[in-house]
Amino acid sequence: MKIFITGIGGISAAGKNITEHLKSFRLMKRNAGTVSLFDTSLPYPVFEVKSPLVNKQVNKQVNKQKNEMRTLSLAMSALKEALHDAGLQKDFSAIKTGVCLGTSVASQLNDIDFYRTYRNTGAAGMAPVDRFLKGNLAEAIAKSIKANGPSVTVVNACSSGADAIGVALSWLRNGVCDIAIAGGADELNRVPLCGFGALGILSKSLCSPFDKDRSGLNLGEGAGVLILETEKSASLRGKKSALRLAGYGAAADAYHLTAPRPDGSGLESALRKSLADANITPQDVCFVNAHGTATHDNDKVEGIVIEKIFGPKIKFLSTKGYTGHTLGAAGGLEAAFTASALRECWIPASAGFVRQDENIPVKPITEQTQINGSFAVSTSLAFGGNNASIVIARNQ
Amino acid sequence: MNIAGIGIVSTRGRGIESLDIALREGWTSPKLIKSDNDQNIFYPIYSVEKETINDINLLKKIRRADRFSKMAVMAARDAVVDSGIQINDKKTDIGIILSTAFGPHVTTFRFLDDIIDYGDGSVSPTTFSHSVHNAAASYISSLLNIRGPTVTITQFASPFHQSLILAKAWLTEKRCKYVLLGCVDVCGNVMEYICNQKLRIANDGKIRPFNFSALPSSVPGEGSVFLMTSLENCQNKYCEIIPASMTNCDTIKKSDIYIIEADGMAGNETSYQDTLPVDVSIGGYAPIFGSMKIISAFHCAAGALMIKKQIKYACPVQENPYDLNVITKTESSKIERICCIRKNCADKTDIIRLIR
């Protein structure tokens, strides 16, 4: 069964829609800066979304006018663009529609002020709790568009967005729904900033994925949403699409809570499964949009596996140099970028890369590059040893 | 999709035998814990005892795990063992789906303690990595060397039901041969406080599944249930399990037992009345486990056990103002089909059919 990608939406520090992202990629713009969303003593640069589409009160984590979590605002922005691209209205009550979105921050009740007040007094107001209870990402989006199919929020840490797309693919193939809204969203938040800082994997300079001197990741925020649709559904409403979601593979490392399996066998398994799922060989893939966080371990393992599967001449890149690591949104955003690149027939330079690491047998592309193939792969690796790979195809 | 094995960690113990014993024994009063705010106030809770998850052999491999992960690991491991399925060393053909409503929030609050007490730059990386929702699934995959797809999902309306739908899809498209699917939620002090603010707590510790109240009473609970599922007819098969929606009333009438999942956690329960056929036996076992967003998993485990043992268990709390055919006695019974029904907090009806 063919599953079409009929709509794409994305928002991050690199742009408030896909067109702006492509412009930033062409110009190699890297909109990082210091944290303005909350107070912190940590010195790490971040990629914040400055778009008024998200939140008019830029310095607040919460859209108080709507009593809405920032993550939800980001997701709504990407969804709006994707729906427009797909030619769909914001009312799905008559269509069997599923919503599967990945996140990390929106799944946690981590309001520091609420908790501090509770801790100090033994009581606290329920507004942050209400916001949390109304803010389950998939449930909130499903409610907003009156979706009547399944809704699931995937919380697989940094592979959440990619895994959410994989879940949606399974739904569509099994007739659970006819249209699926899939991807991921995450806001920049003090809690993961502190956590990643404690893990020692944040860089004090702009991140440089796959570079010899890479020193860690920069956190970002954003949302990436795909509208996925069965061939029959798209055909019935006369929607043509140049793209389809061809395959998904996932595998667990079964190794460590925070470190990838050194031999990369989990990622390799996920990649091979996704290629098999798409019924293609590695030679059919024209580029790989790698997870490429710019941490020492991730990039080393990922580079080795990419070379092992696709060979030394494969074109690959990381877009995290433009967006930062958007955690639960990353898989969704990068799927949106991968799809857009296939549609546009070019991929951007992998921002931040300068010198090849002798421990990584391949190097990412360093300039905007034309592509001609029909298949592209986007990989995601995560805390907990999750590995995910999705294959996107250009319709022949 | 067949249930080949069950693992359970609840307030009444660990393992399928503990479930059988709990269902036979019926209702017991919940534990009372002191409020953080007022030492004279006590909240009822069906908590999991420390001893229940004090498995040294398993714990030495997951020493750093929090209660959330420990409960999940133990239920998951027991489900695999209970299934008796011979699995190859490198288990790439097993998938894991873990669902939760609130995740490891106790650990999240512990991490917030770090931020508040020590500042942004002096927090514990271990606490942070355990506050991530998928830490439990990671421990399960590591401990059992399961290397198939692993997904952790969070949902408030119907987390278990959604995981069943996905498991069925994975098995049907042969993404995996087996899916180890389960639920876990914990209840710490902050959640207990929130429950007391948001819900009506049963002061006598009794959840009343058949009162169908607009403002039902609840008693917060915690625990974990895992099911080993497969399309194959496995040696230790309990029953077939099918997630469905409330669109076909004929299907419901064919069931021998109808398990009402009302537990006070999903708000107004009056609409259960509209759903119930009059000619079937009615069960409801939430008073044993406590109120949880994941209560469906506990009910399915109970239902699967009833089908396997061909025993219907007396309801633990039998208040029956609507004169339903509530099961009042534990006895042998021919049971072919059970229908579990839950009105969720999104005003939808989830149905899970269990078929012998």
Coordinates of N, CA and C in Angstrom, one line a residue, chain A residues 1-8 165 169 173 226-229 240-248 274-275 277-281 284-287 334-345 371-378 389-396:
Chain A
M1 N 0.8 -1.2 0.0 CA 0.0 0.0 0.0 C 0.9 1.3 0.0
K2 N 0.6 2.2 -0.9 CA 1.4 3.4 -0.9 C 0.8 4.4 0.0
I3 N 1.7 5.1 0.8 CA 1.3 6.1 1.7 C 1.9 7.4 1.2
F4 N 1.1 8.3 0.9 CA 1.5 9.6 0.3 C 1.8 10.6 1.4
I5 N 2.8 11.5 1.2 CA 3.0 12.7 2.0 C 2.3 13.8 1.3
T6 N 1.2 14.3 1.8 CA 0.4 15.3 1.0 C 0.6 16.7 1.7
G7 N 1.2 16.8 2.8 CA 1.4 18.1 3.4 C 2.7 18.1 4.3
I8 N 3.4 19.2 4.3 CA 4.6 19.3 5.1 C 4.5 20.7 5.8
I165 N 6.2 9.0 13.2 CA 5.9 8.9 11.8 C 5.8 7.4 11.5
L169 N 2.6 5.3 10.0 CA 2.7 4.4 8.8 C 2.0 3.1 9.1
R173 N -1.3 1.6 7.0 CA -1.2 0.4 6.3 C -2.2 -0.7 6.8
L226 N 4.1 16.1 9.2 CA 3.7 15.5 7.9 C 2.2 15.1 7.9
I227 N 1.6 15.4 6.8 CA 0.2 14.8 6.5 C 0.4 13.6 5.7
L228 N 0.1 12.5 6.3 CA 0.3 11.2 5.6 C -1.1 10.7 5.2
E229 N -1.2 10.0 4.1 CA -2.5 9.7 3.5 C -2.4 8.5 2.7
K240 N -2.9 15.2 -5.5 CA -1.7 14.5 -6.0 C -0.5 14.8 -5.2
S241 N 0.4 13.9 -5.0 CA 1.6 14.2 -4.2 C 2.8 13.7 -4.9
A242 N 3.9 14.5 -4.8 CA 5.1 14.1 -5.4 C 5.9 13.1 -4.5
L243 N 5.4 13.0 -3.2 CA 6.2 12.3 -2.2 C 5.4 11.2 -1.5
R244 N 6.1 10.2 -1.1 CA 5.5 9.2 -0.2 C 6.4 8.7 0.9
L245 N 5.8 8.2 1.9 CA 6.5 7.6 3.0 C 6.7 6.1 2.7
A246 N 7.9 5.7 2.3 CA 8.1 4.4 1.8 C 8.5 3.3 2.8
G247 N 9.1 3.7 3.9 CA 9.5 2.7 4.9 C 9.9 3.3 6.2
Y248 N 9.9 2.4 7.2 CA 10.3 2.8 8.6 C 10.9 1.6 9.2
S274 N 14.3 -0.4 7.6 CA 13.6 0.6 6.9 C 13.8 0.4 5.4
L275 N 15.0 0.0 5.0 CA 15.2 -0.2 3.5 C 14.4 -1.4 3.0
D277 N 11.7 -2.5 4.4 CA 10.3 -2.0 4.5 C 9.9 -1.3 3.2
A278 N 10.9 -0.5 2.7 CA 10.6 0.3 1.5 C 10.9 -0.5 0.2
N279 N 11.4 -1.7 0.4 CA 11.7 -2.6 -0.7 C 12.8 -2.0 -1.6
I280 N 13.8 -1.4 -1.0 CA 14.9 -0.9 -1.8 C 16.2 -1.3 -1.3
T281 N 17.3 -1.1 -2.0 CA 18.6 -1.4 -1.5 C 19.3 -0.1 -1.1
D284 N 19.9 2.5 -3.8 CA 18.8 3.4 -4.2 C 18.7 4.7 -3.5
V285 N 19.4 4.9 -2.4 CA 19.3 6.0 -1.6 C 20.2 7.2 -2.1
C286 N 19.6 8.3 -2.3 CA 20.5 9.4 -2.9 C 21.1 10.3 -1.8
F287 N 20.5 10.3 -0.6 CA 21.1 11.0 0.5 C 20.6 10.6 1.8
E334 N 13.2 16.8 10.7 CA 14.1 16.3 9.8 C 13.4 15.4 8.7
A335 N 12.3 14.8 9.0 CA 11.5 14.2 7.9 C 11.0 15.2 7.0
A336 N 10.5 16.3 7.6 CA 10.0 17.4 6.7 C 11.1 18.0 5.8
F337 N 12.3 18.1 6.4 CA 13.4 18.6 5.6 C 13.8 17.6 4.5
T338 N 13.8 16.4 4.9 CA 14.2 15.3 3.9 C 13.2 15.3 2.7
A339 N 11.9 15.3 3.1 CA 10.9 15.4 2.0 C 11.0 16.6 1.2
S340 N 11.2 17.7 1.8 CA 11.4 19.0 1.0 C 12.6 18.9 0.1
A341 N 13.7 18.4 0.6 CA 14.9 18.3 -0.2 C 14.6 17.4 -1.5
L342 N 13.9 16.3 -1.2 CA 13.6 15.4 -2.4 C 12.8 16.2 -3.4
R343 N 11.8 16.9 -2.9 CA 10.9 17.7 -3.8 C 11.7 18.8 -4.5
E344 N 12.7 19.4 -3.8 CA 13.4 20.5 -4.4 C 14.6 20.1 -5.2
C345 N 15.0 18.8 -5.0 CA 16.2 18.3 -5.7 C 17.5 18.9 -5.2
I371 N 20.6 16.8 -6.0 CA 20.3 15.4 -5.9 C 19.3 15.0 -7.0
N372 N 19.5 13.7 -7.4 CA 18.7 13.2 -8.6 C 17.9 12.0 -8.2
G373 N 18.2 11.4 -7.1 CA 17.6 10.1 -6.8 C 16.2 10.1 -6.4
S374 N 15.6 9.0 -6.1 CA 14.2 8.9 -5.7 C 14.0 8.6 -4.3
F375 N 15.0 8.2 -3.6 CA 14.8 7.8 -2.2 C 15.8 8.5 -1.2
A376 N 15.3 8.9 -0.1 CA 16.2 9.5 0.9 C 15.8 8.9 2.3
V377 N 16.8 8.9 3.2 CA 16.7 8.3 4.5 C 16.9 9.4 5.6
S378 N 16.1 9.4 6.6 CA 16.3 10.2 7.8 C 16.5 9.3 9.0
S389 N 14.7 4.8 11.6 CA 15.0 5.3 10.3 C 13.8 5.3 9.4
I390 N 13.6 6.4 8.7 CA 12.5 6.4 7.8 C 13.0 6.7 6.4
V391 N 12.3 6.1 5.4 CA 12.6 6.2 4.0 C 11.5 7.0 3.3
I392 N 11.9 8.1 2.7 CA 11.0 8.9 1.9 C 11.3 8.8 0.4
A393 N 10.2 8.7 -0.4 CA 10.4 8.5 -1.8 C 9.8 9.6 -2.6
R394 N 10.4 9.8 -3.8 CA 9.8 10.7 -4.8 C 8.9 9.8 -5.7
N395 N 7.7 10.2 -5.9 CA 6.9 9.4 -6.7 C 7.4 9.5 -8.2
Q396 N 7.4 8.3 -8.8 CA 7.9 8.2 -10.2 C 6.8 8.7 -11.1

